[in-house]
Short mmCIF file of C-alpha atoms in Angstrom, two decimals:
data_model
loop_
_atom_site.label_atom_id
_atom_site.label_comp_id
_atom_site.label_asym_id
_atom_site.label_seq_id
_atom_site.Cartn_x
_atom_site.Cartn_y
_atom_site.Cartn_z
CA UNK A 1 55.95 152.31 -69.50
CA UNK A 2 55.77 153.16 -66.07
CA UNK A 3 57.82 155.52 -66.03
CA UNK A 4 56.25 157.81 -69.29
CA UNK A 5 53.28 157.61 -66.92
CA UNK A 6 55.10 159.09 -63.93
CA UNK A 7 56.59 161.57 -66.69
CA UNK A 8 53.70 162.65 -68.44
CA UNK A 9 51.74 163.27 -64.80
CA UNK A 10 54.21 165.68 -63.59
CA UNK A 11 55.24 167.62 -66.55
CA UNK A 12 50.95 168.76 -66.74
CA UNK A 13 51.10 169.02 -63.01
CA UNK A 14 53.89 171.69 -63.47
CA UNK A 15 51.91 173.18 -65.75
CA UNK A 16 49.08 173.57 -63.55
CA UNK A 17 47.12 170.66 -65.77
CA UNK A 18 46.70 166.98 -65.48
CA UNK A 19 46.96 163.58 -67.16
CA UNK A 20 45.82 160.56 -66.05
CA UNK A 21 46.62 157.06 -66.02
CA UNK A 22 42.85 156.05 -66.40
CA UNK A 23 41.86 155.79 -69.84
CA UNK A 24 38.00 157.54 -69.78
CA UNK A 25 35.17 154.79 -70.77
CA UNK A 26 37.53 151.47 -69.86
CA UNK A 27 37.56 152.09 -66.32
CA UNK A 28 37.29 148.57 -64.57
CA UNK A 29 35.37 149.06 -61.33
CA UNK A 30 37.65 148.33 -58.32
CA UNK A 31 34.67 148.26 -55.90
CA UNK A 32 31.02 147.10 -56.01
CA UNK A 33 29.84 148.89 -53.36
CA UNK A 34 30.53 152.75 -51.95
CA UNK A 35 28.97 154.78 -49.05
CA UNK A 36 29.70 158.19 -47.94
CA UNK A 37 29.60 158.80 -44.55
CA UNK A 38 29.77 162.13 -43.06
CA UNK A 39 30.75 163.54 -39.72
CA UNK A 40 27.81 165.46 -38.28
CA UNK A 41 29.08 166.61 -35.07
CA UNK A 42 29.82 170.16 -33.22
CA UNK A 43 33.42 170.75 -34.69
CA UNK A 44 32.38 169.94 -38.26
CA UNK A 45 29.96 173.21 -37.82
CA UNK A 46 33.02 175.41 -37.58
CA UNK A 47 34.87 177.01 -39.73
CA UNK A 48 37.57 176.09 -42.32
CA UNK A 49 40.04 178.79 -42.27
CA UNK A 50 41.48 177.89 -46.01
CA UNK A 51 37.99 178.45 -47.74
CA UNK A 52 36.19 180.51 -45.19
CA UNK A 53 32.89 178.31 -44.17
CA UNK A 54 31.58 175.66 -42.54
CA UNK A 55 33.80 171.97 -42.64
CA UNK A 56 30.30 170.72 -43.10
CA UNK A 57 30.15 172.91 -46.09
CA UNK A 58 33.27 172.15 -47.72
CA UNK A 59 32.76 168.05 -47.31
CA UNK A 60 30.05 168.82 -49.62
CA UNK A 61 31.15 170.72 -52.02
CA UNK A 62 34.03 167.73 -52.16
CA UNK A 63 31.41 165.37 -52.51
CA UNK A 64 29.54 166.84 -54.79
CA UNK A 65 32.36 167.25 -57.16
CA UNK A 66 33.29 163.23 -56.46
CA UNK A 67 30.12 162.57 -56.90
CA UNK A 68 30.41 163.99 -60.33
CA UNK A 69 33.32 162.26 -61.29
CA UNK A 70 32.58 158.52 -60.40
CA UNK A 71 31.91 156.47 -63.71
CA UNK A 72 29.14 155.58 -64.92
CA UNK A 73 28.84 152.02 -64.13
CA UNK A 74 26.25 150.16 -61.74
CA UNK A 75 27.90 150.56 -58.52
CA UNK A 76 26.08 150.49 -55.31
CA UNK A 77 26.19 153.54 -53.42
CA UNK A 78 24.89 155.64 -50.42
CA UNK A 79 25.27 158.45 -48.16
CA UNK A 80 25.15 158.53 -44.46
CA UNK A 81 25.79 161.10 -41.15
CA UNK A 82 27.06 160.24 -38.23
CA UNK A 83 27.25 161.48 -35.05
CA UNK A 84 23.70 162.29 -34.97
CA UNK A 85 23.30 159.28 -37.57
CA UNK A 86 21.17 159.49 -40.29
CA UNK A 87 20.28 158.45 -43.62
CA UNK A 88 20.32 160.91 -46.57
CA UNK A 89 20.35 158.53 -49.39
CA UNK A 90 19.71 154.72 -48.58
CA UNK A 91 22.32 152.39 -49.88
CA UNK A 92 21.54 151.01 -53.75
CA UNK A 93 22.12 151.13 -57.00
CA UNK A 94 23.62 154.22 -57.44
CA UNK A 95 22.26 157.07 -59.92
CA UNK A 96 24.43 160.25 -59.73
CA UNK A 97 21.01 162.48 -59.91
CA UNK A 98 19.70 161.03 -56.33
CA UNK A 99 23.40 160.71 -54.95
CA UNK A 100 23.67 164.52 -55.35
CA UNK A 101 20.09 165.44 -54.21
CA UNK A 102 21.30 163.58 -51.50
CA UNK A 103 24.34 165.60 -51.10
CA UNK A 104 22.40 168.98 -51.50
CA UNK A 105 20.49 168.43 -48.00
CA UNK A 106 23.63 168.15 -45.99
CA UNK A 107 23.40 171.50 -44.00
CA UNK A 108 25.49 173.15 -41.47
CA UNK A 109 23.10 175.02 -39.09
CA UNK A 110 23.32 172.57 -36.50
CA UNK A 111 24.35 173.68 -33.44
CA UNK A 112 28.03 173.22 -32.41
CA UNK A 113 28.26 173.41 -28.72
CA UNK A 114 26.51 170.29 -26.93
CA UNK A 115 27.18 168.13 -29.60
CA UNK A 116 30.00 165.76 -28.71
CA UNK A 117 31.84 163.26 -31.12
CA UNK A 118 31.32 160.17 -30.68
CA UNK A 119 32.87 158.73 -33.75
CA UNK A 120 34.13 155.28 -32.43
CA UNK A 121 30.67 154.87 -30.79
CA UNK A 122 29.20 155.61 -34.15
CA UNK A 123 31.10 153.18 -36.49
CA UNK A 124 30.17 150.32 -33.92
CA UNK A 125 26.49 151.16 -34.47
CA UNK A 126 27.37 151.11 -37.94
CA UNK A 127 28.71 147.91 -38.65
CA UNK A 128 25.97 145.78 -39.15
CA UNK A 129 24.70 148.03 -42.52
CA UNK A 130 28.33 147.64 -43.92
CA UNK A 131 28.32 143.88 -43.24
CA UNK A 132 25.18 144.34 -46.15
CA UNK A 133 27.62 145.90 -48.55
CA UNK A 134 27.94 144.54 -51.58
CA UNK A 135 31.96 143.58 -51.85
CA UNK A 136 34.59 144.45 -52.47
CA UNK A 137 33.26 147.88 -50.65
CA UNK A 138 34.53 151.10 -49.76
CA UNK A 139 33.70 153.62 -47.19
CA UNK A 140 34.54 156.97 -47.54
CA UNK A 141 34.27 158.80 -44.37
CA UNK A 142 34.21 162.33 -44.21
CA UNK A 143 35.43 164.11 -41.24
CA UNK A 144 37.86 165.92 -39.01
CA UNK A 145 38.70 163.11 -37.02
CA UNK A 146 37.57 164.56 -33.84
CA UNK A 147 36.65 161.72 -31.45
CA UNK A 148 36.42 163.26 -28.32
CA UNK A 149 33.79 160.79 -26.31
CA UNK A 150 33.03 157.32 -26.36
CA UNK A 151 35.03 154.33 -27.76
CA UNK A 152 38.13 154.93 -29.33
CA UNK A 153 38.34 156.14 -33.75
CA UNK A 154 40.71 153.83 -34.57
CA UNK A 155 40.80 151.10 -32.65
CA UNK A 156 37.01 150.63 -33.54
CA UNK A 157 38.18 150.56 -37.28
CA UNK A 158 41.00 148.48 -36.53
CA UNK A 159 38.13 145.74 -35.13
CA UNK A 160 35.91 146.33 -37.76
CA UNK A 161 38.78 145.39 -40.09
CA UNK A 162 39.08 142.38 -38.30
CA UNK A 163 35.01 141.14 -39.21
CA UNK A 164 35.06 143.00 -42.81
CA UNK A 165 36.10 141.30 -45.44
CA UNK A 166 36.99 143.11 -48.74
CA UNK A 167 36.65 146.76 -47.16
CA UNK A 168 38.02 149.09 -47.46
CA UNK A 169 38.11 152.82 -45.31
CA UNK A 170 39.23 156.11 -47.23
CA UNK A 171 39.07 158.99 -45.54
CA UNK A 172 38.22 162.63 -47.10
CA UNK A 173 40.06 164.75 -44.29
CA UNK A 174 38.95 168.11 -43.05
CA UNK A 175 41.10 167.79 -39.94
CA UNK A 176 42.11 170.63 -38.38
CA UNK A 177 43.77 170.01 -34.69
CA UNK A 178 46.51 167.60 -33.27
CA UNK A 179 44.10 165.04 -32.23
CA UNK A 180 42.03 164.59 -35.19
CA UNK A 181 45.47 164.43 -37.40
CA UNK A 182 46.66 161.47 -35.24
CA UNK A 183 43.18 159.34 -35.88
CA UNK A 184 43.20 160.17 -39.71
CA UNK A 185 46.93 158.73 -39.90
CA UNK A 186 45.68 156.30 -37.19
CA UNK A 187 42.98 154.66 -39.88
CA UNK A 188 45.26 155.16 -42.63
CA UNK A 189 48.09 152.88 -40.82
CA UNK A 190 45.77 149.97 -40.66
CA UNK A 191 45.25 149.44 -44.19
CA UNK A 192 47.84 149.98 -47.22
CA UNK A 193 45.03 150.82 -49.84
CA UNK A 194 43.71 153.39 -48.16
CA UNK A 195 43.43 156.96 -49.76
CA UNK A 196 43.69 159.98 -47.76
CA UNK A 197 42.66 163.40 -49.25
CA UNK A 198 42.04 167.03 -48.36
CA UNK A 199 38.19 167.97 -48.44
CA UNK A 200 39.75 171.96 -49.46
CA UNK A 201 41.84 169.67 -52.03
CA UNK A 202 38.39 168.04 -53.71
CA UNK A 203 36.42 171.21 -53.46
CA UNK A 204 38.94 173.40 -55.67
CA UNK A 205 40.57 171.03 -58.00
CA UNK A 206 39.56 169.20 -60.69
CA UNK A 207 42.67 167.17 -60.53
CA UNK A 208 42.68 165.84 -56.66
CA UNK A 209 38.90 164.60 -57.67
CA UNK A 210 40.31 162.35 -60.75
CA UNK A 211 42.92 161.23 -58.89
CA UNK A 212 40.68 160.35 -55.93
CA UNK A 213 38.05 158.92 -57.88
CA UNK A 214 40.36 156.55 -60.17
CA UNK A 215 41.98 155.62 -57.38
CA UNK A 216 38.99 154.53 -55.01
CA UNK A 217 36.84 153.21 -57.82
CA UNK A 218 38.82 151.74 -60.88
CA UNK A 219 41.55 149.38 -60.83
CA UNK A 220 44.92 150.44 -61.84
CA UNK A 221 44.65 151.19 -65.90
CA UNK A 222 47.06 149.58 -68.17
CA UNK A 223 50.35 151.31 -68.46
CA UNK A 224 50.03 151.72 -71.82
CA UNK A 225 47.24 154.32 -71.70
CA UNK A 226 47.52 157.66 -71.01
CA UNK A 227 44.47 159.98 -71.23
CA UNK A 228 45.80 164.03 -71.41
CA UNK A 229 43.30 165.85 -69.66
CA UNK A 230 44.95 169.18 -70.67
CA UNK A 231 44.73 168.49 -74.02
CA UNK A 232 40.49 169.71 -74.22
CA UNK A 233 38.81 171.54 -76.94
CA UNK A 234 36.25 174.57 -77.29
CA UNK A 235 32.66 173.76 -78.18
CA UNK A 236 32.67 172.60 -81.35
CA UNK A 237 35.97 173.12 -82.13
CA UNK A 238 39.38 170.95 -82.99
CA UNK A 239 41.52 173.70 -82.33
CA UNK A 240 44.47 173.42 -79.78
CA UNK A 241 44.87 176.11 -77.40
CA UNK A 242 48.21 177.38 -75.32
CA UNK A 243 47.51 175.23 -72.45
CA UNK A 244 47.55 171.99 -74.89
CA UNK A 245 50.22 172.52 -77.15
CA UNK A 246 52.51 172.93 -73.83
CA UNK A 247 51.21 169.73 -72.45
CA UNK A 248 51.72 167.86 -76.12
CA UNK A 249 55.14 169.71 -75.99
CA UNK A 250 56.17 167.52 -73.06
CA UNK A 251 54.02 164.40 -74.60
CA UNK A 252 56.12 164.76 -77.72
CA UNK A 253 59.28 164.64 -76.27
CA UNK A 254 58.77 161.29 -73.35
CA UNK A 255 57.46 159.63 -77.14
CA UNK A 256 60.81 160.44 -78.53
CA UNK A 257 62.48 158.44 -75.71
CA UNK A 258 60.21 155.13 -76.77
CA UNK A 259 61.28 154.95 -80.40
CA UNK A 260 59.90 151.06 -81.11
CA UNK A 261 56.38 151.89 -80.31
CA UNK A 262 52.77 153.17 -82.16
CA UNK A 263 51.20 155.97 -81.05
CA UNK A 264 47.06 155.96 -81.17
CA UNK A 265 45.53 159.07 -80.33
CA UNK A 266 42.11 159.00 -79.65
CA UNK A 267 39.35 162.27 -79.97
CA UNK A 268 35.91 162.90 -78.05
CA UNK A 269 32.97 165.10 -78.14
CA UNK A 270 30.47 165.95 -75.06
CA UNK A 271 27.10 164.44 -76.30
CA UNK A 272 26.06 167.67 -78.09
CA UNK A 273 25.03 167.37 -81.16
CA UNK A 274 24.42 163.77 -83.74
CA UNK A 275 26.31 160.88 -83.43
CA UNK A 276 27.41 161.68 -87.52
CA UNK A 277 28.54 164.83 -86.33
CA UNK A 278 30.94 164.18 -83.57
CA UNK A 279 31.91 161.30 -85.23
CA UNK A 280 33.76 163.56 -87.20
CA UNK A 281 34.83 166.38 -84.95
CA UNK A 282 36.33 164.05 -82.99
CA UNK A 283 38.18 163.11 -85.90
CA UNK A 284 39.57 166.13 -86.55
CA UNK A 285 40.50 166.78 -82.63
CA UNK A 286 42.81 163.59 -83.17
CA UNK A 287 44.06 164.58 -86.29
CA UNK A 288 44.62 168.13 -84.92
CA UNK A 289 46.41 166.10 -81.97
CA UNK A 290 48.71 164.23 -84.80
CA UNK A 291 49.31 167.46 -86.74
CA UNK A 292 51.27 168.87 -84.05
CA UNK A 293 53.24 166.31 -82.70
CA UNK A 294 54.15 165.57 -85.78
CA UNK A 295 55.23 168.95 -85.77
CA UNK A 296 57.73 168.31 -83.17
CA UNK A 297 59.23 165.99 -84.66
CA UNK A 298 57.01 162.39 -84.16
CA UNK A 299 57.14 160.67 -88.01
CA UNK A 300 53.25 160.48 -88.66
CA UNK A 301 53.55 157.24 -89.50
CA UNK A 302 54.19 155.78 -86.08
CA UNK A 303 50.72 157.83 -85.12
CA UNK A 304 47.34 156.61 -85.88
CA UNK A 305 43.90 159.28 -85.09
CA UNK A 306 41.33 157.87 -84.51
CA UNK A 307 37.32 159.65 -83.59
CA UNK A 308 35.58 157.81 -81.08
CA UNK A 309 32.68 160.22 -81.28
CA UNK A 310 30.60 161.34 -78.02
CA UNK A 311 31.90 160.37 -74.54
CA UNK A 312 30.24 159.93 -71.57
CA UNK A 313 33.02 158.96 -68.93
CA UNK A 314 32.33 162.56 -67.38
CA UNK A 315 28.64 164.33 -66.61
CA UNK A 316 27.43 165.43 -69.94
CA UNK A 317 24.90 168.13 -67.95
CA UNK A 318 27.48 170.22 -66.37
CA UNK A 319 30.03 172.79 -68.21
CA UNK A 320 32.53 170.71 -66.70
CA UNK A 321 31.72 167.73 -67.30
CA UNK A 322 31.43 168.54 -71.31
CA UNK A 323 34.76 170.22 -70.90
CA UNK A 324 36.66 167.13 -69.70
CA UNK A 325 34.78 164.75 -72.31
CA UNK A 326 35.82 166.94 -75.13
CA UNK A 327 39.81 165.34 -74.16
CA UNK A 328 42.20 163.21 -75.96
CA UNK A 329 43.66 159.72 -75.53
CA UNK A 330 46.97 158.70 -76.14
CA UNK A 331 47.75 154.96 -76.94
CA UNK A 332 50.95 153.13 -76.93
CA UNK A 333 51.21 149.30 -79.08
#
Protein backbone atom coordinates (compact mmCIF):
# COMPACT_ATOMS: atom_id res chain seq x y z
CA UNK A 1 0.00 0.00 0.00
CA UNK A 2 2.89 2.04 0.25
CA UNK A 3 3.64 2.22 -2.78
CA UNK A 4 -0.18 3.42 -4.31
CA UNK A 5 0.61 6.18 -1.83
CA UNK A 6 3.95 7.12 -3.37
CA UNK A 7 1.95 6.64 -6.79
CA UNK A 8 -1.01 8.53 -6.27
CA UNK A 9 1.29 11.67 -4.72
CA UNK A 10 3.26 12.07 -7.77
CA UNK A 11 0.92 11.46 -10.55
CA UNK A 12 -1.29 14.93 -8.87
CA UNK A 13 2.07 16.48 -8.30
CA UNK A 14 2.68 16.19 -12.13
CA UNK A 15 -0.37 17.53 -12.59
CA UNK A 16 0.28 20.51 -10.67
CA UNK A 17 -2.32 19.04 -7.77
CA UNK A 18 -1.93 17.08 -4.65
CA UNK A 19 -2.99 14.06 -2.60
CA UNK A 20 -2.25 13.31 0.65
CA UNK A 21 -1.54 10.56 2.84
CA UNK A 22 -3.49 12.23 5.80
CA UNK A 23 -6.97 11.34 5.80
CA UNK A 24 -8.81 15.01 6.82
CA UNK A 25 -10.72 14.72 10.40
CA UNK A 26 -8.55 11.40 11.71
CA UNK A 27 -5.45 13.19 12.04
CA UNK A 28 -3.70 11.81 15.29
CA UNK A 29 -1.73 14.67 16.82
CA UNK A 30 2.03 13.91 16.69
CA UNK A 31 2.84 16.78 19.10
CA UNK A 32 1.21 18.39 22.17
CA UNK A 33 2.86 21.36 22.14
CA UNK A 34 4.07 23.94 19.10
CA UNK A 35 5.77 27.43 19.16
CA UNK A 36 6.77 29.57 16.38
CA UNK A 37 9.68 31.38 16.75
CA UNK A 38 10.79 34.01 14.45
CA UNK A 39 14.07 35.59 13.55
CA UNK A 40 13.84 39.32 14.20
CA UNK A 41 17.16 40.51 13.30
CA UNK A 42 18.82 43.03 10.57
CA UNK A 43 19.09 40.47 7.60
CA UNK A 44 15.52 39.21 8.02
CA UNK A 45 14.52 43.07 7.10
CA UNK A 46 15.92 42.58 3.63
CA UNK A 47 14.69 41.53 0.79
CA UNK A 48 13.70 38.13 -0.74
CA UNK A 49 14.62 38.26 -4.28
CA UNK A 50 12.03 35.25 -5.32
CA UNK A 51 8.86 37.21 -4.04
CA UNK A 52 10.13 40.72 -3.93
CA UNK A 53 9.75 41.89 -0.02
CA UNK A 54 10.85 41.70 3.17
CA UNK A 55 12.09 37.83 4.61
CA UNK A 56 10.21 39.15 7.57
CA UNK A 57 7.30 39.46 5.32
CA UNK A 58 7.32 36.27 3.62
CA UNK A 59 7.82 34.14 7.15
CA UNK A 60 4.49 35.49 7.68
CA UNK A 61 2.68 35.04 5.00
CA UNK A 62 4.12 31.18 5.51
CA UNK A 63 2.84 31.24 8.82
CA UNK A 64 -0.16 32.50 8.30
CA UNK A 65 -1.03 29.97 5.73
CA UNK A 66 0.38 27.07 8.40
CA UNK A 67 -1.39 28.54 10.73
CA UNK A 68 -4.43 27.90 8.67
CA UNK A 69 -3.82 24.49 8.00
CA UNK A 70 -3.02 22.94 11.51
CA UNK A 71 -6.07 20.75 12.71
CA UNK A 72 -8.32 21.51 14.80
CA UNK A 73 -7.43 19.74 17.87
CA UNK A 74 -6.31 21.19 21.41
CA UNK A 75 -2.74 21.65 20.84
CA UNK A 76 -0.71 24.08 22.74
CA UNK A 77 0.75 26.72 20.79
CA UNK A 78 2.63 30.11 20.66
CA UNK A 79 4.56 32.56 18.81
CA UNK A 80 7.78 34.17 19.67
CA UNK A 81 10.78 36.71 18.09
CA UNK A 82 14.02 36.49 18.65
CA UNK A 83 16.82 38.43 18.32
CA UNK A 84 15.22 41.31 19.86
CA UNK A 85 12.99 38.61 21.80
CA UNK A 86 9.61 39.05 22.31
CA UNK A 87 6.33 37.64 22.88
CA UNK A 88 3.52 38.02 20.29
CA UNK A 89 1.23 35.35 21.44
CA UNK A 90 2.01 33.65 24.92
CA UNK A 91 2.25 29.92 24.81
CA UNK A 92 -1.42 28.01 25.45
CA UNK A 93 -4.05 26.41 24.26
CA UNK A 94 -4.05 27.23 20.90
CA UNK A 95 -7.11 28.96 18.97
CA UNK A 96 -6.26 29.66 15.28
CA UNK A 97 -8.16 33.26 15.61
CA UNK A 98 -5.44 34.62 18.33
CA UNK A 99 -2.52 32.53 16.65
CA UNK A 100 -3.10 34.64 13.50
CA UNK A 101 -3.79 38.03 15.22
CA UNK A 102 -0.66 37.13 16.54
CA UNK A 103 0.88 36.59 13.24
CA UNK A 104 -0.65 39.87 11.75
CA UNK A 105 1.65 42.16 14.13
CA UNK A 106 4.87 40.72 12.91
CA UNK A 107 6.23 43.81 10.96
CA UNK A 108 9.27 44.51 9.01
CA UNK A 109 10.14 48.23 9.58
CA UNK A 110 12.76 47.54 11.91
CA UNK A 111 15.84 48.79 11.14
CA UNK A 112 18.46 46.50 9.51
CA UNK A 113 21.82 47.94 10.08
CA UNK A 114 22.90 47.80 13.92
CA UNK A 115 21.02 44.91 14.55
CA UNK A 116 23.30 41.90 14.85
CA UNK A 117 22.22 38.13 15.09
CA UNK A 118 22.65 36.66 17.86
CA UNK A 119 20.75 33.50 17.31
CA UNK A 120 22.80 30.99 19.48
CA UNK A 121 22.73 33.64 22.26
CA UNK A 122 19.02 33.74 21.82
CA UNK A 123 18.02 30.01 21.98
CA UNK A 124 20.14 29.80 25.32
CA UNK A 125 17.92 32.54 26.78
CA UNK A 126 15.24 30.54 25.48
CA UNK A 127 15.50 27.34 26.94
CA UNK A 128 14.01 27.57 30.11
CA UNK A 129 10.25 28.50 28.39
CA UNK A 130 10.68 25.31 26.16
CA UNK A 131 11.61 23.18 29.20
CA UNK A 132 7.58 24.38 30.07
CA UNK A 133 6.40 22.82 26.86
CA UNK A 134 3.98 20.52 27.00
CA UNK A 135 5.64 17.17 25.24
CA UNK A 136 6.20 15.75 22.84
CA UNK A 137 6.90 19.55 21.45
CA UNK A 138 7.98 21.14 18.43
CA UNK A 139 9.66 24.32 17.60
CA UNK A 140 9.42 25.78 14.47
CA UNK A 141 11.95 28.40 13.97
CA UNK A 142 11.75 30.76 11.35
CA UNK A 143 14.77 32.28 9.94
CA UNK A 144 17.69 32.74 7.60
CA UNK A 145 20.09 31.18 9.69
CA UNK A 146 22.27 34.11 10.00
CA UNK A 147 24.23 33.85 13.27
CA UNK A 148 26.76 36.23 12.96
CA UNK A 149 27.59 37.18 16.89
CA UNK A 150 27.51 35.43 19.99
CA UNK A 151 27.44 31.64 20.73
CA UNK A 152 27.39 29.37 18.04
CA UNK A 153 23.45 28.25 15.97
CA UNK A 154 24.01 24.89 16.11
CA UNK A 155 26.00 23.84 18.57
CA UNK A 156 23.54 25.67 21.02
CA UNK A 157 20.75 23.36 19.51
CA UNK A 158 22.88 20.48 19.56
CA UNK A 159 23.08 21.17 23.70
CA UNK A 160 19.68 21.96 24.00
CA UNK A 161 18.99 18.54 22.44
CA UNK A 162 20.99 17.13 24.97
CA UNK A 163 18.46 18.64 28.16
CA UNK A 164 15.11 18.36 25.89
CA UNK A 165 13.41 15.55 25.95
CA UNK A 166 10.71 14.80 23.27
CA UNK A 167 11.63 18.00 21.05
CA UNK A 168 11.77 18.48 18.39
CA UNK A 169 13.39 21.67 15.99
CA UNK A 170 11.89 22.27 12.35
CA UNK A 171 13.06 24.90 10.65
CA UNK A 172 10.96 27.17 8.03
CA UNK A 173 14.10 28.44 5.94
CA UNK A 174 14.39 31.82 4.34
CA UNK A 175 18.16 31.44 4.00
CA UNK A 176 19.74 33.22 1.58
CA UNK A 177 23.82 33.21 1.90
CA UNK A 178 26.54 30.43 2.41
CA UNK A 179 26.60 30.78 6.06
CA UNK A 180 23.08 30.67 6.97
CA UNK A 181 22.69 27.44 4.50
CA UNK A 182 25.41 25.62 6.53
CA UNK A 183 23.46 26.28 10.11
CA UNK A 184 20.00 25.27 8.59
CA UNK A 185 21.64 21.82 7.39
CA UNK A 186 23.70 22.17 10.62
CA UNK A 187 20.24 21.82 12.89
CA UNK A 188 18.78 19.54 10.49
CA UNK A 189 21.86 16.95 10.93
CA UNK A 190 21.23 16.67 14.59
CA UNK A 191 17.90 15.26 14.49
CA UNK A 192 16.33 12.71 11.82
CA UNK A 193 12.67 14.04 12.27
CA UNK A 194 13.32 17.22 11.50
CA UNK A 195 11.47 19.06 8.59
CA UNK A 196 13.09 21.62 6.59
CA UNK A 197 10.99 23.89 4.26
CA UNK A 198 11.17 26.98 2.07
CA UNK A 199 9.28 30.08 3.66
CA UNK A 200 8.72 31.21 -0.55
CA UNK A 201 7.59 27.35 -0.67
CA UNK A 202 4.68 27.90 2.28
CA UNK A 203 3.73 31.32 1.11
CA UNK A 204 2.71 30.19 -2.59
CA UNK A 205 1.59 26.68 -2.30
CA UNK A 206 -1.09 25.10 -0.92
CA UNK A 207 0.64 21.81 -1.22
CA UNK A 208 4.20 22.50 0.68
CA UNK A 209 1.71 23.78 3.68
CA UNK A 210 -0.19 20.18 3.84
CA UNK A 211 2.75 18.49 3.53
CA UNK A 212 4.44 20.58 6.24
CA UNK A 213 1.65 20.61 8.48
CA UNK A 214 0.88 16.66 8.36
CA UNK A 215 4.16 16.12 8.73
CA UNK A 216 5.02 18.32 11.91
CA UNK A 217 1.67 17.77 13.57
CA UNK A 218 -0.02 14.30 12.79
CA UNK A 219 1.46 11.02 12.95
CA UNK A 220 2.00 9.09 9.87
CA UNK A 221 -1.79 8.13 8.52
CA UNK A 222 -2.58 4.61 7.78
CA UNK A 223 -1.51 3.45 4.40
CA UNK A 224 -4.67 2.58 3.50
CA UNK A 225 -6.06 6.13 3.24
CA UNK A 226 -5.63 8.36 0.69
CA UNK A 227 -7.40 11.77 0.71
CA UNK A 228 -7.33 13.41 -3.22
CA UNK A 229 -7.07 16.92 -2.70
CA UNK A 230 -7.52 17.57 -6.46
CA UNK A 231 -10.53 15.94 -6.57
CA UNK A 232 -12.73 19.41 -4.99
CA UNK A 233 -16.07 20.62 -5.99
CA UNK A 234 -17.81 24.09 -6.82
CA UNK A 235 -20.14 25.58 -4.24
CA UNK A 236 -22.85 23.57 -4.09
CA UNK A 237 -22.10 21.42 -6.67
CA UNK A 238 -21.13 17.45 -7.27
CA UNK A 239 -19.83 18.07 -10.51
CA UNK A 240 -16.21 16.98 -11.50
CA UNK A 241 -14.16 19.38 -13.24
CA UNK A 242 -10.92 18.84 -15.75
CA UNK A 243 -8.49 19.06 -13.04
CA UNK A 244 -10.35 15.99 -11.15
CA UNK A 245 -11.20 13.67 -13.69
CA UNK A 246 -7.26 13.76 -14.63
CA UNK A 247 -6.33 13.11 -11.08
CA UNK A 248 -9.19 10.11 -10.81
CA UNK A 249 -7.69 9.11 -14.26
CA UNK A 250 -4.43 8.19 -12.53
CA UNK A 251 -6.49 6.99 -9.22
CA UNK A 252 -8.34 4.60 -11.48
CA UNK A 253 -5.61 3.03 -12.97
CA UNK A 254 -2.96 2.38 -9.43
CA UNK A 255 -6.76 0.66 -8.24
CA UNK A 256 -6.56 -1.57 -11.22
CA UNK A 257 -3.12 -2.82 -10.05
CA UNK A 258 -4.78 -3.88 -6.40
CA UNK A 259 -7.51 -6.14 -7.74
CA UNK A 260 -8.41 -8.02 -4.11
CA UNK A 261 -9.37 -4.86 -2.42
CA UNK A 262 -12.75 -2.40 -1.64
CA UNK A 263 -12.72 0.86 -2.56
CA UNK A 264 -14.70 3.53 -0.08
CA UNK A 265 -14.92 6.86 -1.33
CA UNK A 266 -15.86 9.32 0.95
CA UNK A 267 -17.68 13.11 0.06
CA UNK A 268 -17.59 16.53 2.10
CA UNK A 269 -19.19 19.83 2.18
CA UNK A 270 -17.65 23.25 3.75
CA UNK A 271 -20.14 23.99 6.66
CA UNK A 272 -22.50 26.04 4.42
CA UNK A 273 -25.65 25.30 4.56
CA UNK A 274 -27.90 22.35 7.08
CA UNK A 275 -26.51 19.39 8.21
CA UNK A 276 -29.72 17.55 5.99
CA UNK A 277 -28.44 19.31 3.18
CA UNK A 278 -24.84 18.41 2.86
CA UNK A 279 -25.62 15.27 4.09
CA UNK A 280 -26.74 14.72 0.79
CA UNK A 281 -24.51 16.73 -1.49
CA UNK A 282 -21.89 15.02 -0.17
CA UNK A 283 -23.55 12.06 -1.24
CA UNK A 284 -23.77 12.82 -4.54
CA UNK A 285 -19.93 14.19 -4.69
CA UNK A 286 -19.07 10.41 -3.78
CA UNK A 287 -21.37 8.98 -6.01
CA UNK A 288 -20.23 11.44 -8.75
CA UNK A 289 -16.62 10.14 -7.60
CA UNK A 290 -17.92 6.30 -8.21
CA UNK A 291 -19.67 7.21 -11.49
CA UNK A 292 -16.52 7.90 -13.13
CA UNK A 293 -14.20 5.50 -12.06
CA UNK A 294 -16.46 3.20 -12.75
CA UNK A 295 -16.27 4.67 -15.98
CA UNK A 296 -12.77 3.65 -16.42
CA UNK A 297 -13.22 0.58 -15.89
CA UNK A 298 -13.45 -0.07 -11.69
CA UNK A 299 -16.65 -2.78 -11.35
CA UNK A 300 -18.97 -0.62 -9.00
CA UNK A 301 -19.28 -3.22 -6.90
CA UNK A 302 -15.83 -3.22 -5.38
CA UNK A 303 -16.72 0.75 -4.62
CA UNK A 304 -18.82 1.88 -1.83
CA UNK A 305 -19.90 6.17 -1.60
CA UNK A 306 -20.42 7.18 1.16
CA UNK A 307 -21.57 11.32 2.44
CA UNK A 308 -19.96 12.28 5.48
CA UNK A 309 -21.66 15.65 5.35
CA UNK A 310 -19.82 19.03 6.50
CA UNK A 311 -16.05 18.94 7.26
CA UNK A 312 -14.12 20.93 9.28
CA UNK A 313 -10.43 19.53 8.95
CA UNK A 314 -9.69 22.91 6.98
CA UNK A 315 -10.83 26.77 8.04
CA UNK A 316 -14.44 26.95 7.17
CA UNK A 317 -14.05 31.13 7.10
CA UNK A 318 -11.68 31.40 4.31
CA UNK A 319 -12.39 30.65 0.38
CA UNK A 320 -9.74 28.28 0.81
CA UNK A 321 -10.36 26.66 3.42
CA UNK A 322 -14.13 25.77 2.06
CA UNK A 323 -12.41 24.83 -1.14
CA UNK A 324 -10.21 22.07 0.34
CA UNK A 325 -13.17 20.75 2.69
CA UNK A 326 -15.40 20.34 -0.25
CA UNK A 327 -12.59 17.08 -1.23
CA UNK A 328 -12.92 13.44 -1.47
CA UNK A 329 -11.57 10.41 0.41
CA UNK A 330 -10.52 7.34 -0.96
CA UNK A 331 -10.54 4.11 1.24
CA UNK A 332 -8.93 0.85 0.69
CA UNK A 333 -10.37 -2.63 2.97
Amino acid sequence: MKSLRILALAAALLMGFTMSAMAAGTCTKKIESFDFVVDYSGSMMMSNKKLGMDKVLVAKKALANVNAAIPALDYNGGLHTMTPGGTLVQQGPWDRATMAAGIDKIKSCNDIFGRMTYMGDGIQQYEPFLSALKRDAALILVTDGDNNRGADLVSTISAMYASQRNLIVHVISLADTPSGEANIKGIAALNPETVVVRAEDLATSEAAVADFVNRVYCKEAQEEVIVLRGVNFAFDSDKLDDRAKGILDEAAAIIKEQPNTRVVLSGYTDSKGTDAYNAKLSQRRAISVKNYLAEQGIPASRMTAVGQGKSFKYDNATENGRYMNRRTELSFK
